[in-house]
XYZ file of C-alpha atoms in Angstrom:
668
model
C 138.016 -67.128 -37.659
C 138.745 -65.901 -34.110
C 141.153 -68.767 -33.484
C 142.964 -68.139 -36.795
C 143.292 -64.429 -35.964
C 144.706 -65.341 -32.532
C 147.386 -67.489 -34.132
C 148.479 -64.654 -36.499
C 148.666 -62.222 -33.571
C 150.838 -64.683 -31.623
C 153.196 -65.063 -34.606
C 153.464 -61.268 -35.001
C 154.180 -60.694 -31.313
C 156.752 -63.470 -31.340
C 158.604 -61.872 -34.244
C 158.620 -58.461 -32.496
C 159.613 -59.567 -29.006
C 161.408 -62.860 -29.637
C 164.753 -61.619 -28.383
C 163.498 -60.378 -25.004
C 161.104 -63.222 -24.161
C 163.229 -66.336 -24.619
C 163.649 -66.836 -20.868
C 159.909 -66.322 -20.272
C 159.041 -68.764 -23.088
C 161.352 -71.391 -21.587
C 159.770 -71.003 -18.148
C 156.259 -71.173 -19.597
C 157.162 -74.224 -21.675
C 158.634 -75.991 -18.639
C 155.475 -75.228 -16.639
C 153.230 -76.482 -19.427
C 155.296 -79.659 -19.730
C 154.935 -80.250 -15.974
C 151.186 -79.632 -16.122
C 150.854 -82.138 -18.984
C 152.941 -84.689 -17.095
C 150.664 -84.484 -14.049
C 147.564 -84.591 -16.268
C 148.871 -87.783 -17.906
C 149.363 -89.328 -14.458
C 145.867 -88.218 -13.387
C 144.442 -89.911 -16.471
C 146.170 -93.243 -15.773
C 143.289 -95.548 -14.807
C 145.715 -98.189 -13.548
C 146.684 -95.945 -10.618
C 144.732 -95.573 -7.376
C 141.873 -93.096 -7.134
C 143.601 -91.009 -4.461
C 146.862 -90.676 -6.410
C 145.114 -89.651 -9.641
C 143.111 -87.051 -7.735
C 146.315 -85.698 -6.147
C 148.096 -85.422 -9.502
C 145.181 -83.503 -10.976
C 145.200 -81.057 -8.042
C 148.949 -80.620 -8.595
C 148.409 -79.838 -12.296
C 145.659 -77.359 -11.434
C 147.865 -75.514 -8.916
C 150.484 -74.920 -11.635
C 148.124 -73.190 -14.111
C 148.816 -69.472 -14.488
C 145.329 -68.043 -13.949
C 146.546 -64.550 -14.863
C 147.142 -65.680 -18.428
C 144.180 -65.775 -20.802
C 145.322 -67.711 -23.840
C 144.422 -71.017 -25.485
C 147.224 -72.872 -23.651
C 146.046 -71.872 -20.144
C 142.361 -72.405 -20.956
C 143.206 -75.837 -22.430
C 144.936 -76.852 -19.176
C 142.016 -75.454 -17.184
C 139.572 -77.498 -19.282
C 141.519 -80.751 -18.792
C 141.782 -80.334 -15.005
C 138.110 -79.314 -14.811
C 137.106 -82.466 -16.695
C 139.080 -84.448 -14.108
C 137.162 -82.666 -11.326
C 134.049 -84.076 -13.033
C 135.521 -87.602 -13.154
C 136.560 -87.436 -9.479
C 133.124 -86.050 -8.452
C 134.596 -82.807 -7.022
C 131.445 -80.738 -7.566
C 132.545 -77.499 -5.873
C 135.744 -77.338 -7.955
C 133.789 -78.323 -11.068
C 131.262 -75.500 -10.633
C 133.859 -72.813 -9.851
C 136.216 -73.685 -12.716
C 133.467 -74.186 -15.304
C 132.305 -70.600 -14.616
C 135.932 -69.368 -14.682
C 136.560 -71.162 -17.962
C 133.458 -69.602 -19.556
C 134.587 -66.145 -18.440
C 138.031 -66.658 -20.047
C 136.522 -68.105 -23.242
C 134.159 -65.143 -23.620
C 137.109 -62.744 -23.224
C 138.985 -64.684 -25.911
C 135.840 -64.655 -28.108
C 136.701 -68.213 -29.094
C 133.597 -70.249 -30.046
C 135.419 -73.561 -29.537
C 136.309 -72.888 -25.901
C 132.944 -71.200 -25.273
C 131.208 -74.407 -26.384
C 133.430 -76.568 -24.124
C 132.731 -74.177 -21.216
C 129.014 -74.733 -21.721
C 129.712 -78.467 -21.809
C 131.479 -78.523 -18.396
C 128.709 -76.343 -16.927
C 126.240 -78.943 -18.172
C 128.330 -81.684 -16.538
C 128.166 -79.865 -13.198
C 124.373 -79.601 -13.313
C 124.094 -83.224 -14.491
C 126.190 -84.410 -11.515
C 124.103 -82.164 -9.240
C 120.836 -83.814 -10.499
C 119.659 -80.549 -12.114
C 118.851 -82.255 -15.405
C 116.949 -79.439 -17.096
C 119.789 -76.947 -16.553
C 122.263 -79.580 -17.760
C 120.320 -79.973 -21.013
C 120.163 -76.211 -21.451
C 123.966 -75.857 -21.405
C 124.571 -79.045 -23.399
C 122.369 -77.769 -26.218
C 124.075 -74.365 -26.122
C 127.389 -76.212 -26.556
C 125.886 -78.371 -29.297
C 124.832 -75.301 -31.282
C 128.404 -73.937 -31.327
C 130.012 -77.325 -32.031
C 127.765 -78.006 -35.032
C 128.748 -74.640 -36.493
C 132.437 -75.520 -35.963
C 131.934 -79.111 -37.315
C 133.713 -80.530 -34.232
C 132.355 -84.040 -34.692
C 134.369 -85.739 -31.937
C 133.209 -83.208 -29.354
C 129.658 -83.482 -30.723
C 129.699 -87.242 -30.060
C 131.005 -86.668 -26.525
C 128.287 -84.083 -25.952
C 125.526 -86.359 -27.299
C 126.739 -89.089 -24.955
C 126.426 -86.685 -21.993
C 122.911 -85.781 -23.173
C 122.098 -89.517 -23.237
C 123.387 -89.824 -19.642
C 121.263 -86.849 -18.544
C 118.153 -88.430 -20.088
C 119.021 -91.680 -18.268
C 119.349 -89.915 -14.899
C 116.041 -88.109 -15.534
C 114.261 -91.434 -16.177
C 113.761 -90.869 -19.947
C 115.226 -94.268 -20.853
C 113.738 -94.456 -24.344
C 115.053 -90.979 -25.141
C 118.466 -91.892 -23.715
C 118.650 -94.988 -25.919
C 117.666 -92.981 -28.993
C 120.486 -90.503 -28.323
C 122.993 -93.329 -27.645
C 122.184 -94.962 -30.986
C 122.645 -91.558 -32.625
C 126.175 -91.505 -31.148
C 126.830 -94.973 -32.597
C 125.637 -93.815 -36.018
C 127.978 -90.793 -35.990
C 130.862 -92.946 -34.749
C 130.735 -95.043 -37.913
C 131.627 -91.915 -39.879
C 134.014 -90.151 -37.480
C 136.529 -91.523 -35.013
C 135.531 -90.724 -31.453
C 137.349 -90.340 -28.140
C 134.436 -92.257 -26.547
C 135.183 -96.026 -26.558
C 132.681 -98.179 -28.424
C 132.185 -100.284 -25.290
C 131.144 -97.241 -23.226
C 128.271 -96.526 -25.625
C 127.191 -100.193 -25.663
C 127.299 -100.165 -21.856
C 124.986 -97.115 -21.783
C 122.530 -98.847 -24.148
C 122.611 -101.894 -21.882
C 121.887 -99.707 -18.836
C 118.864 -98.183 -20.587
C 117.518 -101.610 -21.570
C 118.025 -102.829 -17.998
C 116.056 -99.847 -16.706
C 113.283 -100.756 -19.167
C 113.210 -104.303 -17.666
C 114.618 -105.774 -20.914
C 117.479 -107.480 -19.069
C 118.044 -110.289 -21.594
C 118.498 -107.682 -24.321
C 120.728 -105.639 -22.008
C 122.988 -108.672 -21.459
C 123.341 -109.046 -25.243
C 124.749 -105.522 -25.486
C 127.041 -105.970 -22.481
C 128.452 -109.164 -24.038
C 129.178 -107.297 -27.295
C 131.795 -105.253 -25.428
C 135.376 -106.465 -25.911
C 136.405 -106.354 -22.274
C 139.990 -107.326 -23.112
C 140.440 -103.867 -24.614
C 138.867 -102.085 -21.606
C 140.799 -100.583 -18.707
C 140.365 -101.929 -15.179
C 137.755 -99.335 -14.211
C 135.564 -100.084 -17.242
C 135.876 -103.837 -16.672
C 134.569 -103.374 -13.146
C 131.645 -101.203 -14.309
C 130.611 -103.710 -16.999
C 130.872 -106.615 -14.535
C 128.588 -104.782 -12.079
C 126.038 -103.964 -14.792
C 125.915 -107.442 -16.346
C 125.671 -108.999 -12.856
C 122.719 -106.753 -12.034
C 120.936 -107.960 -15.185
C 121.728 -111.600 -14.347
C 120.225 -111.094 -10.891
C 117.093 -109.504 -12.389
C 116.456 -112.599 -14.568
C 117.261 -115.023 -11.737
C 120.689 -116.150 -12.993
C 122.287 -115.722 -9.567
C 125.121 -118.196 -10.128
C 126.271 -116.361 -13.269
C 126.122 -113.062 -11.398
C 128.142 -114.527 -8.519
C 130.860 -115.898 -10.854
C 131.083 -112.583 -12.713
C 131.521 -110.598 -9.487
C 133.796 -113.080 -7.749
C 136.382 -112.869 -10.553
C 136.324 -109.058 -10.343
C 136.602 -108.802 -6.543
C 139.610 -111.132 -6.446
C 141.566 -108.424 -8.284
C 142.401 -106.137 -5.334
C 143.675 -103.405 -7.691
C 140.051 -102.486 -8.377
C 139.587 -101.310 -4.811
C 142.354 -98.727 -5.188
C 141.488 -97.676 -8.756
C 137.761 -97.095 -8.263
C 136.568 -97.751 -4.689
C 132.885 -96.873 -5.283
C 132.507 -99.383 -8.154
C 134.421 -101.973 -6.129
C 131.985 -101.426 -3.231
C 129.071 -101.957 -5.633
C 130.633 -105.229 -6.805
C 131.005 -106.412 -3.179
C 127.401 -105.416 -2.409
C 126.038 -107.224 -5.495
C 128.095 -110.307 -4.596
C 126.426 -110.368 -1.179
C 123.002 -109.907 -2.770
C 123.559 -112.809 -5.201
C 124.625 -115.010 -2.238
C 121.450 -113.958 -0.424
C 119.331 -114.897 -3.452
C 121.018 -118.321 -3.583
C 120.245 -118.791 0.157
C 123.976 -118.890 0.860
C 124.067 -116.858 4.076
C 127.691 -117.635 4.826
C 129.743 -114.438 5.312
C 126.511 -112.430 5.495
C 125.938 -109.726 6.639
C 129.728 -109.174 6.834
C 129.931 -108.585 3.043
C 127.386 -105.762 3.226
C 129.270 -104.122 6.122
C 132.499 -104.224 4.073
C 130.764 -102.540 1.137
C 129.248 -99.926 3.458
C 132.670 -99.006 4.875
C 134.122 -98.580 1.369
C 131.197 -96.333 0.381
C 131.734 -94.209 3.491
C 135.504 -93.898 2.950
C 135.030 -92.866 -0.703
C 132.188 -90.487 0.309
C 129.847 -92.105 -2.234
C 126.055 -92.132 -1.718
C 124.923 -93.613 -5.045
C 124.960 -97.385 -4.556
C 125.150 -97.304 -0.762
C 121.334 -97.068 -0.657
C 120.993 -100.397 -2.490
C 123.571 -101.944 -0.164
C 121.411 -100.962 2.831
C 118.339 -102.349 1.059
C 120.110 -105.692 0.477
C 121.086 -105.677 4.175
C 117.415 -105.137 5.068
C 116.468 -108.120 2.878
C 119.011 -110.234 4.741
C 117.579 -109.278 8.151
C 114.092 -109.911 6.784
C 115.161 -113.388 5.746
C 116.453 -114.229 9.245
C 113.325 -112.651 10.841
C 115.255 -109.793 12.492
C 112.478 -107.235 11.933
C 114.022 -104.378 13.920
C 117.290 -104.381 11.972
C 115.415 -104.958 8.709
C 113.355 -101.799 9.310
C 116.424 -99.831 10.388
C 118.368 -100.756 7.229
C 115.349 -100.081 4.983
C 114.865 -96.631 6.522
C 118.545 -95.836 6.003
C 118.276 -96.936 2.357
C 115.280 -94.637 1.889
C 117.107 -91.732 3.552
C 120.128 -92.165 1.248
C 117.864 -92.314 -1.832
C 116.123 -89.100 -0.768
C 119.462 -87.360 -0.116
C 120.262 -87.230 -3.832
C 116.624 -86.990 -4.937
C 116.368 -90.043 -7.207
C 112.636 -90.919 -7.456
C 113.301 -94.384 -8.959
C 115.594 -95.353 -6.058
C 113.109 -93.873 -3.569
C 110.362 -96.133 -4.961
C 112.574 -99.253 -4.771
C 113.619 -98.581 -1.172
C 110.030 -97.687 -0.194
C 108.881 -101.095 -1.479
C 111.337 -102.794 0.856
C 110.274 -100.608 3.799
C 106.614 -101.433 3.160
C 107.459 -105.158 3.237
C 109.336 -105.091 6.537
C 107.555 -102.294 8.440
C 104.017 -103.706 8.663
C 103.001 -101.178 11.300
C 103.553 -98.182 9.015
C 102.769 -99.971 5.745
C 99.749 -97.788 5.006
C 101.662 -94.516 5.470
C 104.592 -95.764 3.391
C 102.219 -97.010 0.698
C 100.672 -93.545 0.444
C 104.172 -92.064 0.143
C 104.942 -94.631 -2.577
C 101.871 -93.581 -4.561
C 102.781 -89.907 -4.183
C 106.388 -90.397 -5.326
C 105.304 -92.669 -8.195
C 102.783 -90.106 -9.449
C 105.366 -87.346 -9.059
C 107.917 -89.437 -10.981
C 105.517 -89.998 -13.871
C 104.716 -86.278 -14.054
C 108.421 -85.340 -13.827
C 109.363 -87.792 -16.572
C 106.594 -86.494 -18.812
C 107.574 -82.869 -18.161
C 111.246 -83.677 -18.765
C 110.479 -85.314 -22.122
C 108.360 -82.325 -23.123
C 111.080 -79.861 -22.118
C 113.766 -81.949 -23.830
C 111.766 -81.930 -27.062
C 111.191 -78.181 -26.767
C 114.861 -77.381 -26.064
C 115.992 -79.648 -28.911
C 113.502 -78.051 -31.279
C 114.401 -74.486 -30.270
C 118.140 -75.175 -30.505
C 117.758 -76.810 -33.910
C 115.608 -73.902 -35.086
C 118.202 -71.338 -33.940
C 121.002 -73.286 -35.652
C 119.055 -73.510 -38.896
C 118.197 -69.822 -38.801
C 121.825 -68.894 -38.201
C 123.022 -71.177 -41.005
C 120.380 -69.723 -43.287
C 121.444 -66.195 -42.373
C 125.120 -67.008 -43.105
C 124.191 -68.523 -46.470
C 122.095 -65.497 -47.360
C 125.025 -63.173 -46.611
C 127.278 -65.138 -48.925
C 124.630 -65.111 -51.654
C 124.068 -61.371 -51.322
C 127.831 -60.705 -51.273
C 128.386 -62.838 -54.392
C 125.530 -61.200 -56.271
C 126.708 -57.699 -55.194
C 130.268 -58.317 -56.484
C 129.224 -59.996 -59.782
C 126.107 -58.078 -60.841
C 125.365 -54.601 -59.581
C 122.101 -54.007 -61.347
C 119.053 -52.207 -60.111
C 116.680 -54.919 -61.357
C 118.438 -57.603 -59.311
C 118.234 -55.428 -56.196
C 114.471 -55.157 -56.662
C 114.242 -58.943 -57.022
C 116.232 -59.389 -53.811
C 113.920 -57.006 -51.932
C 110.856 -58.843 -53.278
C 112.350 -62.159 -52.232
C 113.001 -60.893 -48.717
C 109.418 -59.674 -48.396
C 108.128 -63.061 -49.517
C 110.267 -64.813 -46.913
C 108.963 -62.490 -44.218
C 105.400 -63.421 -45.149
C 106.301 -67.114 -45.023
C 107.937 -66.620 -41.630
C 104.853 -64.788 -40.389
C 102.634 -67.650 -41.578
C 104.928 -70.148 -39.853
C 104.781 -68.146 -36.627
C 100.993 -68.061 -36.762
C 100.894 -71.796 -37.378
C 103.294 -72.380 -34.471
C 101.087 -70.242 -32.214
C 98.037 -72.301 -33.238
C 99.954 -75.514 -32.487
C 100.891 -74.165 -29.054
C 97.239 -73.401 -28.297
C 96.258 -76.948 -29.317
C 99.033 -78.286 -27.110
C 97.800 -76.201 -24.146
C 94.269 -77.588 -24.657
C 95.665 -81.141 -24.632
C 97.578 -80.426 -21.421
C 94.443 -79.021 -19.752
C 92.484 -82.129 -20.766
C 95.167 -84.417 -19.339
C 95.215 -82.365 -16.136
C 91.451 -82.764 -15.733
C 91.727 -86.518 -16.341
C 94.445 -86.764 -13.703
C 92.363 -84.791 -11.178
C 89.385 -87.095 -11.798
C 91.603 -90.148 -11.363
C 93.016 -88.859 -8.070
C 89.520 -87.994 -6.815
C 88.308 -91.527 -7.587
C 91.326 -93.038 -5.789
C 90.556 -90.961 -2.706
C 86.870 -91.946 -2.817
C 87.667 -95.666 -2.965
C 90.218 -95.318 -0.147
C 87.670 -93.600 2.105
C 84.951 -96.136 1.233
C 87.257 -99.031 2.071
C 88.333 -97.487 5.377
C 84.953 -96.269 6.568
C 82.911 -99.268 5.402
C 84.863 -102.439 4.815
C 87.729 -101.929 7.270
C 85.447 -101.024 10.163
C 83.187 -104.020 9.596
C 86.150 -106.333 9.113
C 87.668 -105.097 12.369
C 84.376 -105.657 14.197
C 83.962 -109.139 12.693
C 87.562 -110.016 13.572
C 87.058 -108.957 17.199
C 83.906 -111.042 17.502
C 85.408 -114.116 15.829
C 88.363 -113.766 18.186
C 86.082 -115.334 20.833
C 86.917 -118.715 19.283
C 90.491 -118.416 20.568
C 89.147 -118.364 24.158
C 85.884 -120.347 24.006
C 85.019 -123.213 21.656
C 81.732 -124.408 23.079
C 78.734 -124.936 20.821
C 76.966 -121.743 21.902
C 80.038 -119.616 21.094
C 80.416 -121.321 17.708
C 76.749 -120.619 16.861
C 77.224 -116.963 17.749
C 80.301 -116.793 15.554
C 78.404 -118.293 12.602
C 76.395 -115.055 12.516
C 79.631 -113.158 11.919
C 80.612 -115.525 9.110
C 77.431 -114.338 7.353
C 78.626 -110.794 8.052
C 81.726 -111.573 5.955
C 79.387 -112.271 3.008
C 77.824 -108.830 3.477
C 81.275 -107.284 3.549
C 82.033 -109.100 0.303
C 78.900 -107.570 -1.240
C 79.951 -104.134 -0.064
C 83.406 -104.542 -1.655
C 81.694 -105.526 -4.902
C 79.498 -102.423 -4.665
C 82.536 -100.219 -4.174
C 84.294 -101.833 -7.144
C 81.299 -101.104 -9.395
C 80.450 -97.722 -7.797
C 76.968 -99.007 -6.830
C 76.997 -97.935 -3.175
C 74.906 -94.821 -3.885
C 72.070 -96.926 -5.384
C 71.441 -98.603 -2.038
C 70.255 -95.292 -0.590
C 67.959 -94.298 -3.479
C 65.069 -96.595 -2.528
C 62.231 -95.228 -0.380
C 62.844 -95.601 3.396
C 65.958 -97.690 2.671
C 68.121 -95.354 4.725
C 66.049 -95.790 7.909
C 65.934 -99.580 7.379
C 69.719 -99.751 6.942
C 70.273 -97.671 10.077
C 67.963 -99.898 12.123
C 69.782 -103.005 10.891
C 73.061 -101.383 11.854
C 71.793 -100.610 15.388
C 70.542 -104.196 15.809
C 73.936 -105.511 14.725
C 75.751 -103.258 17.187
C 73.478 -104.273 20.081
C 73.976 -107.988 19.371
C 77.698 -107.947 18.675
C 79.024 -105.367 21.149
C 78.768 -104.755 24.873
C 77.333 -101.258 24.292
C 73.603 -100.418 24.178
C 72.851 -98.401 21.020
C 69.749 -96.178 20.750
C 68.620 -94.631 17.442
C 66.471 -91.483 17.479
C 65.185 -90.157 14.113
C 62.942 -87.117 13.848
C 59.651 -87.933 12.088
C 59.551 -84.622 10.204
C 62.507 -85.633 7.985
C 61.374 -86.665 4.477
C 64.259 -88.903 3.411
C 62.950 -89.067 -0.159
C 64.008 -85.430 -0.565
C 67.508 -86.062 0.789
C 70.140 -86.930 -1.835
C 71.722 -90.402 -1.896
C 75.151 -88.812 -1.444
C 74.159 -87.176 1.867
C 72.530 -90.380 3.161
C 75.535 -92.488 2.182
C 77.966 -90.109 3.913
C 75.782 -89.940 7.063
C 75.780 -93.740 7.190
C 79.583 -93.883 6.803
C 80.051 -91.250 9.509
C 77.871 -93.276 11.919
C 79.824 -96.416 11.002
C 83.191 -94.738 11.644
C 82.101 -93.145 14.938
C 80.646 -96.473 16.177
C 83.851 -98.263 15.274
C 85.899 -95.755 17.310
C 83.476 -96.053 20.288
C 83.661 -99.878 20.226
C 87.438 -99.846 19.901
C 88.473 -97.123 22.332
C 85.616 -95.642 24.442
C 84.312 -98.755 26.312
C 80.940 -97.056 26.532
C 77.851 -98.751 27.940
C 75.365 -96.423 26.205
C 75.455 -94.777 22.778
C 72.739 -92.442 21.461
C 72.532 -91.628 17.741
C 70.017 -88.928 16.861
C 68.999 -87.351 13.551
C 66.954 -84.151 13.487
C 65.891 -81.417 11.069
C 66.723 -77.740 11.662
C 65.331 -75.644 8.772
C 67.363 -76.797 5.736
C 69.999 -78.560 7.820
C 70.230 -82.179 8.908
C 71.676 -82.441 12.410
C 73.465 -85.628 13.473
C 74.483 -86.095 17.111
C 76.404 -89.149 18.388
C 76.867 -89.290 22.176
C 78.492 -91.983 24.348
C 79.295 -92.311 28.049
C 82.703 -93.911 27.534
C 86.143 -92.564 28.313
C 86.919 -89.498 26.248
C 90.069 -88.261 24.550
C 92.084 -85.111 23.946
C 90.657 -83.711 20.703
C 93.810 -81.671 20.088
C 95.990 -84.807 20.131
C 93.741 -87.508 18.658
C 91.956 -85.480 15.999
C 94.783 -86.413 13.632
C 93.565 -90.043 13.462
C 92.476 -91.352 10.082
C 88.928 -92.161 11.281
C 88.190 -88.652 12.579
C 89.938 -87.166 9.553
C 87.633 -89.164 7.259
C 84.586 -87.881 9.185
C 85.862 -84.326 8.866
C 86.570 -84.846 5.139
C 83.060 -86.201 4.479
C 81.399 -83.326 6.336
C 83.469 -80.727 4.489
C 82.666 -82.376 1.129
C 78.981 -81.793 1.962
C 79.750 -78.170 3.008
C 78.753 -78.974 6.571
C 80.269 -78.381 9.993
C 81.513 -80.770 12.667
C 82.108 -80.062 16.367
C 83.520 -82.613 18.835
C 83.331 -82.349 22.643
C 85.067 -84.885 24.862
C 85.940 -85.298 28.529
C 86.770 -88.189 30.837
C 83.155 -89.451 31.074
C 81.575 -88.738 27.691
C 82.094 -87.767 24.067
C 79.716 -85.935 21.723
C 80.018 -85.501 17.940
C 77.698 -82.830 16.523
C 77.369 -82.511 12.745
C 75.280 -80.068 10.684
C 74.814 -80.669 6.922
C 72.823 -78.319 4.637
C 70.569 -79.704 1.896
C 68.246 -78.369 -0.780
C 64.988 -79.887 -1.977
């Protein structure tokens, strides 16, 4: 209605002022023709990227920003969409806000909806997926009311892309198929091949690469422009590589790269093709021209100021250096790949590059593995939250649309009834009907509130399950480090004697440590079945285990260990958890003494002070700076165990001795 009214106003003004505005109309028409000419050149995919970008900037500079009519806002929309295509985020954000301001002044629902769309595109390109969905669904609400089916299909495709970037691949595929369904009924400005390509990307992300290739091959590439041909070639090559068809991937990419026009038309996609070509050569063990190919791709990425894709290129370069045993360069390239992935906050890419870094950087593998677990858990939570928010936004938007449609229909019904029958009885019936609907709405609201409460309970339950899972992971990690890793390290050091001495006496001594490996195996089995607490439940078992440990230390190390246990401690009244943690603390401290202190004497004493068990471990080896070395994983594990038992730990160290004093409360 607003647009129709605008047209009538324009016609009226033209009839009143036609004689005095002919010169102005001619100037405006000439300007609009020039703007359209430059926009047509900017949209020519057969031209170089730089030229198209320049033509769009030229068209934008010619728009009369003082005018606020459908012609100027249409030109602003077209240039803003080109800012999106050319990844000019600052210009995209500024002009999307400007366009919305003009559309609101015009009170034109069509241009308001497209303003919301370009705002959504900005947030999508800026990796703010939730905000992108918010504006896309606001646009969708207006477009459905206007029955703008072509724009609705374009919008749904952008929603599918946002779901893809957020990691909701199943949701993205569902939306893409919805676009295909609508396209059968209405002609769309989105090519059929673009939608098939998006479905293929989703299937590839879901590790269904054979199925993805089927959809890529359905695309009639003869009807695609050069840019789209390059994109499809890159995607289908990636899927071929994933299933091990490296020769097919190489042939696909080689035919694309030979066409030098691609480099000018879309440099970032051309760089990806070059990078994938190098990766396929690497997989076929054809190291000729490597790593030169990866350096070429890296330079193109830098010149086009593109980050997305350059991270994988660095990862492929790391794999190449790994293959030729150049560890330093392999680590350097892997770290750069990880840095690039983090710069645009893509958790999936961060995980992939972390895997490569873990492989090549053995020294920091444990730290990187912990980071991998953290990012993976965060990704799963983010994906779940995104799906929940997507469902909620979709539901709320659909509900608002239905309510508005219902309200419009009710107005027409009331107006028709009022004009045809003006009877008191009918008015009473209408009032009664409205009251009934209010009661139904109230019941629906109460039901919705109950559903929300159920949903909150489910979320709380899942949160508790996740906390329990994380706690169990941490427990197993500590058990492995404090128990198995320490004993393995000790056994390895003792068996290392065989590399220096191979006489019969040395071999017999080492056979004792082979038996120790069997005990370590038993301990791993106990950890796997959570049976390690049972060992400490038997009467006097704790003292026996400690004595065995001291004997082992005295026979396998150069240090003299002395165990002092107060007789007034009734170990039957001490919980298995406290005894197990005390044993692990003694293990960890002994391991650190054997590895670093070079002590000749070690005294381990256990005493009772009221309702506190006091553990003191003293050695006469070289000490350490507690402020610097307290960050080590062994001392951190000791501190963690003591805190879990609500105890206190105090460490004193100097150049000639070290003392660890621990106090743990207990109740009978």
